Amino acid sequence: MTRVLLGVTGGIAAYKAAELVRRLRDRDAEVTVVMTAAAQRFVTPLTFEVLSERPVATGLFDVDDPSIEHIRLARWPDVLCVAPATANTLGRFAHGLADDLLSTIWLAARPELPVILAPAMNTVMWENPLVQSNVEVLLGTGRCRVIPPVAKRLACGEEGSGALAEVPQIVDAVLAAAAG
């Protein structure tokens, strides 16, 4: 069974991560979800606990769990997927910032762990040279595959590239990466 660690970050597309979990489970993947604080403003951990049938990791310092959770979670998966990946998360990953559970897992993960990043954000943000530079840094690690956002009407009401890629495309990329 493929083990997928799914990072859900704080954009409106976070609700689509629920479908991603369901479809991965339909393909016999075991999914553990890590949510940033901002993601929890859009979708509750309970949604992902029900769909994944596993506890959701939400904080770096869990007083109920004496283990070093970021290390345990970094060692567990066959593939790490971040969907949606916000501009903030891409920047933190690209620059080695580790101020929450997901970014700490990113730094603690073994170098050969495949990583699928599915960005979603406003078009102007996606096209910002700083965001594109961060994407290039991440691609330069040799471990990341970026599934670019698609063009459509965005939550802000504008048309353009920035919407999360279609869930089946992300599922296929995740499973292919895990298979090597």
mmCIF file of C-alpha atoms in Angstrom:
data_model
loop_
_atom_site.group_PDB
_atom_site.id
_atom_site.type_symbol
_atom_site.label_atom_id
_atom_site.label_comp_id
_atom_site.label_asym_id
_atom_site.label_seq_id
_atom_site.Cartn_x
_atom_site.Cartn_y
_atom_site.Cartn_z
ATOM 1 C CA MET A 1 0.000 0.000 0.000
ATOM 2 C CA THR A 2 1.358 3.413 -0.999
ATOM 3 C CA ARG A 3 1.876 5.787 1.936
ATOM 4 C CA VAL A 4 1.078 9.403 1.087
ATOM 5 C CA LEU A 5 1.766 12.319 3.395
ATOM 6 C CA LEU A 6 -0.533 15.115 2.240
ATOM 7 C CA GLY A 7 0.246 18.659 3.312
ATOM 8 C CA VAL A 8 -2.773 20.948 3.132
ATOM 9 C CA THR A 9 -2.000 24.658 3.279
ATOM 10 C CA GLY A 10 -4.162 27.734 3.717
ATOM 11 C CA GLY A 11 -5.824 28.650 0.466
ATOM 12 C CA ILE A 12 -9.411 28.415 -0.681
ATOM 13 C CA ALA A 13 -8.450 25.309 -2.689
ATOM 14 C CA ALA A 14 -7.939 23.448 0.604
ATOM 15 C CA TYR A 15 -11.452 22.075 0.237
ATOM 16 C CA LYS A 16 -10.317 20.172 -2.876
ATOM 17 C CA ALA A 17 -7.794 18.280 -0.770
ATOM 18 C CA ALA A 18 -10.728 16.343 0.703
ATOM 19 C CA GLU A 19 -11.481 14.928 -2.748
ATOM 20 C CA LEU A 20 -7.781 14.212 -3.190
ATOM 21 C CA VAL A 21 -7.764 12.124 -0.004
ATOM 22 C CA ARG A 22 -10.882 10.237 -1.110
ATOM 23 C CA ARG A 23 -9.481 9.472 -4.550
ATOM 24 C CA LEU A 24 -6.125 8.366 -3.161
ATOM 25 C CA ARG A 25 -7.934 6.053 -0.744
ATOM 26 C CA ASP A 26 -9.993 4.714 -3.672
ATOM 27 C CA ARG A 27 -6.655 3.754 -5.256
ATOM 28 C CA ASP A 28 -5.622 1.884 -2.077
ATOM 29 C CA ALA A 29 -3.253 4.532 -0.748
ATOM 30 C CA GLU A 30 -2.809 5.121 2.954
ATOM 31 C CA VAL A 31 -3.019 8.876 3.538
ATOM 32 C CA THR A 32 -1.879 10.917 6.507
ATOM 33 C CA VAL A 33 -2.804 14.597 6.405
ATOM 34 C CA VAL A 34 -0.765 17.454 7.853
ATOM 35 C CA MET A 35 -2.631 20.765 8.010
ATOM 36 C CA THR A 36 -1.202 24.219 8.516
ATOM 37 C CA ALA A 37 -3.004 26.598 10.856
ATOM 38 C CA ALA A 38 -4.220 28.601 7.858
ATOM 39 C CA ALA A 39 -5.614 25.461 6.185
ATOM 40 C CA GLN A 40 -7.708 24.834 9.284
ATOM 41 C CA ARG A 41 -9.450 28.159 8.659
ATOM 42 C CA PHE A 42 -10.864 26.709 5.409
ATOM 43 C CA VAL A 43 -11.486 23.029 6.287
ATOM 44 C CA THR A 44 -11.550 21.274 9.647
ATOM 45 C CA PRO A 45 -9.221 18.412 10.558
ATOM 46 C CA LEU A 46 -12.291 16.251 11.212
ATOM 47 C CA THR A 47 -13.070 16.185 7.487
ATOM 48 C CA PHE A 48 -9.671 14.671 6.747
ATOM 49 C CA GLU A 49 -9.767 12.317 9.737
ATOM 50 C CA VAL A 50 -13.023 10.824 8.474
ATOM 51 C CA LEU A 51 -11.844 10.524 4.865
ATOM 52 C CA SER A 52 -8.348 9.216 5.651
ATOM 53 C CA GLU A 53 -9.371 7.100 8.651
ATOM 54 C CA ARG A 54 -6.240 8.420 10.365
ATOM 55 C CA PRO A 55 -5.447 11.201 12.830
ATOM 56 C CA VAL A 56 -4.588 14.561 11.278
ATOM 57 C CA ALA A 57 -1.368 16.269 12.316
ATOM 58 C CA THR A 58 -1.856 19.977 12.976
ATOM 59 C CA GLY A 59 0.877 21.283 15.230
ATOM 60 C CA LEU A 60 4.585 21.063 15.823
ATOM 61 C CA PHE A 61 4.214 20.661 19.573
ATOM 62 C CA ASP A 62 1.460 18.198 20.466
ATOM 63 C CA VAL A 63 1.309 17.748 24.225
ATOM 64 C CA ASP A 64 -0.626 14.475 23.800
ATOM 65 C CA ASP A 65 2.156 12.875 21.721
ATOM 66 C CA PRO A 66 5.616 12.557 23.290
ATOM 67 C CA SER A 67 7.224 11.407 20.003
ATOM 68 C CA ILE A 68 9.233 13.712 17.799
ATOM 69 C CA GLU A 69 6.389 13.941 15.348
ATOM 70 C CA HIS A 70 8.077 15.813 12.509
ATOM 71 C CA ILE A 71 10.790 13.150 12.332
ATOM 72 C CA ARG A 72 8.309 10.280 12.542
ATOM 73 C CA LEU A 73 6.113 11.807 9.847
ATOM 74 C CA ALA A 74 9.093 12.654 7.635
ATOM 75 C CA ARG A 75 10.223 9.000 7.693
ATOM 76 C CA TRP A 76 6.783 7.458 7.125
ATOM 77 C CA PRO A 77 5.672 8.239 3.535
ATOM 78 C CA ASP A 78 6.555 6.929 0.111
ATOM 79 C CA VAL A 79 5.699 10.376 -1.277
ATOM 80 C CA LEU A 80 4.985 13.850 0.072
ATOM 81 C CA CYS A 81 2.296 15.869 -1.690
ATOM 82 C CA VAL A 82 1.389 19.457 -0.851
ATOM 83 C CA ALA A 83 -1.966 20.472 -2.293
ATOM 84 C CA PRO A 84 -2.772 23.254 -2.341
ATOM 85 C CA ALA A 85 0.714 24.700 -2.043
ATOM 86 C CA THR A 86 0.429 28.403 -1.272
ATOM 87 C CA ALA A 87 2.975 31.062 -2.217
ATOM 88 C CA ASN A 88 3.906 31.239 1.464
ATOM 89 C CA THR A 89 4.600 27.513 1.661
ATOM 90 C CA LEU A 90 6.637 27.507 -1.552
ATOM 91 C CA GLY A 91 8.741 30.351 -0.157
ATOM 92 C CA ARG A 92 9.269 28.687 3.207
ATOM 93 C CA PHE A 93 10.265 25.407 1.547
ATOM 94 C CA ALA A 94 12.609 27.133 -0.926
ATOM 95 C CA HIS A 95 14.412 29.013 1.823
ATOM 96 C CA GLY A 96 14.558 26.296 4.462
ATOM 97 C CA LEU A 97 12.274 28.001 6.954
ATOM 98 C CA ALA A 98 10.876 25.581 9.507
ATOM 99 C CA ASP A 99 8.318 27.327 11.666
ATOM 100 C CA ASP A 100 5.431 24.865 11.541
ATOM 101 C CA LEU A 101 4.935 21.104 11.337
ATOM 102 C CA LEU A 102 4.739 20.868 7.540
ATOM 103 C CA SER A 103 7.860 22.933 6.841
ATOM 104 C CA THR A 104 9.766 21.027 9.518
ATOM 105 C CA ILE A 105 8.740 17.723 7.927
ATOM 106 C CA TRP A 106 9.944 19.071 4.559
ATOM 107 C CA LEU A 107 13.410 19.745 6.000
ATOM 108 C CA ALA A 108 13.564 16.459 7.927
ATOM 109 C CA ALA A 109 12.497 14.258 5.001
ATOM 110 C CA ARG A 110 15.096 12.044 3.410
ATOM 111 C CA PRO A 111 16.588 13.605 0.251
ATOM 112 C CA GLU A 112 15.284 10.856 -2.033
ATOM 113 C CA LEU A 113 11.646 11.259 -0.934
ATOM 114 C CA PRO A 114 9.640 12.321 -3.996
ATOM 115 C CA VAL A 115 7.657 15.514 -3.513
ATOM 116 C CA ILE A 116 4.642 16.630 -5.530
ATOM 117 C CA LEU A 117 3.726 20.310 -5.201
ATOM 118 C CA ALA A 118 0.378 21.513 -6.538
ATOM 119 C CA PRO A 119 0.312 25.306 -6.197
ATOM 120 C CA ALA A 120 -2.909 27.299 -6.057
ATOM 121 C CA MET A 121 -3.135 31.070 -5.690
ATOM 122 C CA ASN A 122 -4.178 34.260 -7.444
ATOM 123 C CA THR A 123 -2.728 34.671 -10.959
ATOM 124 C CA VAL A 124 -0.674 37.740 -10.067
ATOM 125 C CA MET A 125 0.798 35.868 -7.113
ATOM 126 C CA TRP A 126 1.595 32.799 -9.239
ATOM 127 C CA GLU A 127 3.268 34.952 -11.900
ATOM 128 C CA ASN A 128 5.225 37.013 -9.351
ATOM 129 C CA PRO A 129 8.956 36.668 -10.084
ATOM 130 C CA LEU A 130 9.656 35.824 -6.449
ATOM 131 C CA VAL A 131 7.189 32.927 -6.488
ATOM 132 C CA GLN A 132 8.608 31.697 -9.794
ATOM 133 C CA SER A 133 12.119 31.949 -8.351
ATOM 134 C CA ASN A 134 11.036 29.845 -5.373
ATOM 135 C CA VAL A 135 9.562 27.247 -7.735
ATOM 136 C CA GLU A 136 12.873 27.119 -9.630
ATOM 137 C CA VAL A 137 14.769 26.629 -6.367
ATOM 138 C CA LEU A 138 12.468 23.745 -5.439
ATOM 139 C CA LEU A 139 12.766 22.145 -8.870
ATOM 140 C CA GLY A 140 16.530 22.495 -8.551
ATOM 141 C CA THR A 141 16.538 20.171 -5.546
ATOM 142 C CA GLY A 142 15.832 17.294 -7.913
ATOM 143 C CA ARG A 143 13.192 15.875 -5.608
ATOM 144 C CA CYS A 144 10.199 18.041 -6.515
ATOM 145 C CA ARG A 145 7.680 17.869 -9.293
ATOM 146 C CA VAL A 146 5.399 20.878 -9.625
ATOM 147 C CA ILE A 147 1.939 20.418 -11.092
ATOM 148 C CA PRO A 148 1.210 23.959 -12.232
ATOM 149 C CA PRO A 149 -2.076 25.659 -11.526
ATOM 150 C CA VAL A 150 -4.651 25.806 -14.293
ATOM 151 C CA ALA A 151 -6.376 28.775 -15.880
ATOM 152 C CA LYS A 152 -10.010 29.328 -14.957
ATOM 153 C CA ARG A 153 -12.205 31.652 -12.936
ATOM 154 C CA LEU A 154 -10.572 31.996 -9.527
ATOM 155 C CA ALA A 155 -12.119 32.516 -6.103
ATOM 156 C CA CYS A 156 -11.170 36.209 -6.306
ATOM 157 C CA GLY A 157 -13.419 36.524 -9.366
ATOM 158 C CA GLU A 158 -10.580 36.970 -11.839
ATOM 159 C CA GLU A 159 -9.780 34.699 -14.775
ATOM 160 C CA GLY A 160 -6.279 33.289 -15.072
ATOM 161 C CA SER A 161 -3.741 30.677 -14.031
ATOM 162 C CA GLY A 162 -3.878 29.942 -10.355
ATOM 163 C CA ALA A 163 -6.522 27.276 -9.761
ATOM 164 C CA LEU A 164 -5.438 23.962 -8.284
ATOM 165 C CA ALA A 165 -4.764 21.354 -10.972
ATOM 166 C CA GLU A 166 -7.484 18.758 -11.438
ATOM 167 C CA VAL A 167 -7.544 16.184 -8.651
ATOM 168 C CA PRO A 168 -7.169 13.111 -10.941
ATOM 169 C CA GLN A 169 -3.985 14.637 -12.391
ATOM 170 C CA ILE A 170 -2.582 15.120 -8.884
ATOM 171 C CA VAL A 171 -3.544 11.566 -7.876
ATOM 172 C CA ASP A 172 -1.800 10.112 -10.930
ATOM 173 C CA ALA A 173 1.338 12.178 -10.261
ATOM 174 C CA VAL A 174 1.440 11.156 -6.597
ATOM 175 C CA LEU A 175 1.060 7.448 -7.322
ATOM 176 C CA ALA A 176 3.582 7.561 -10.179
ATOM 177 C CA ALA A 177 6.118 9.328 -7.948
ATOM 178 C CA ALA A 178 5.629 6.772 -5.188
ATOM 179 C CA ALA A 179 6.094 3.913 -7.653
ATOM 180 C CA GLY A 180 9.412 5.417 -8.733
#
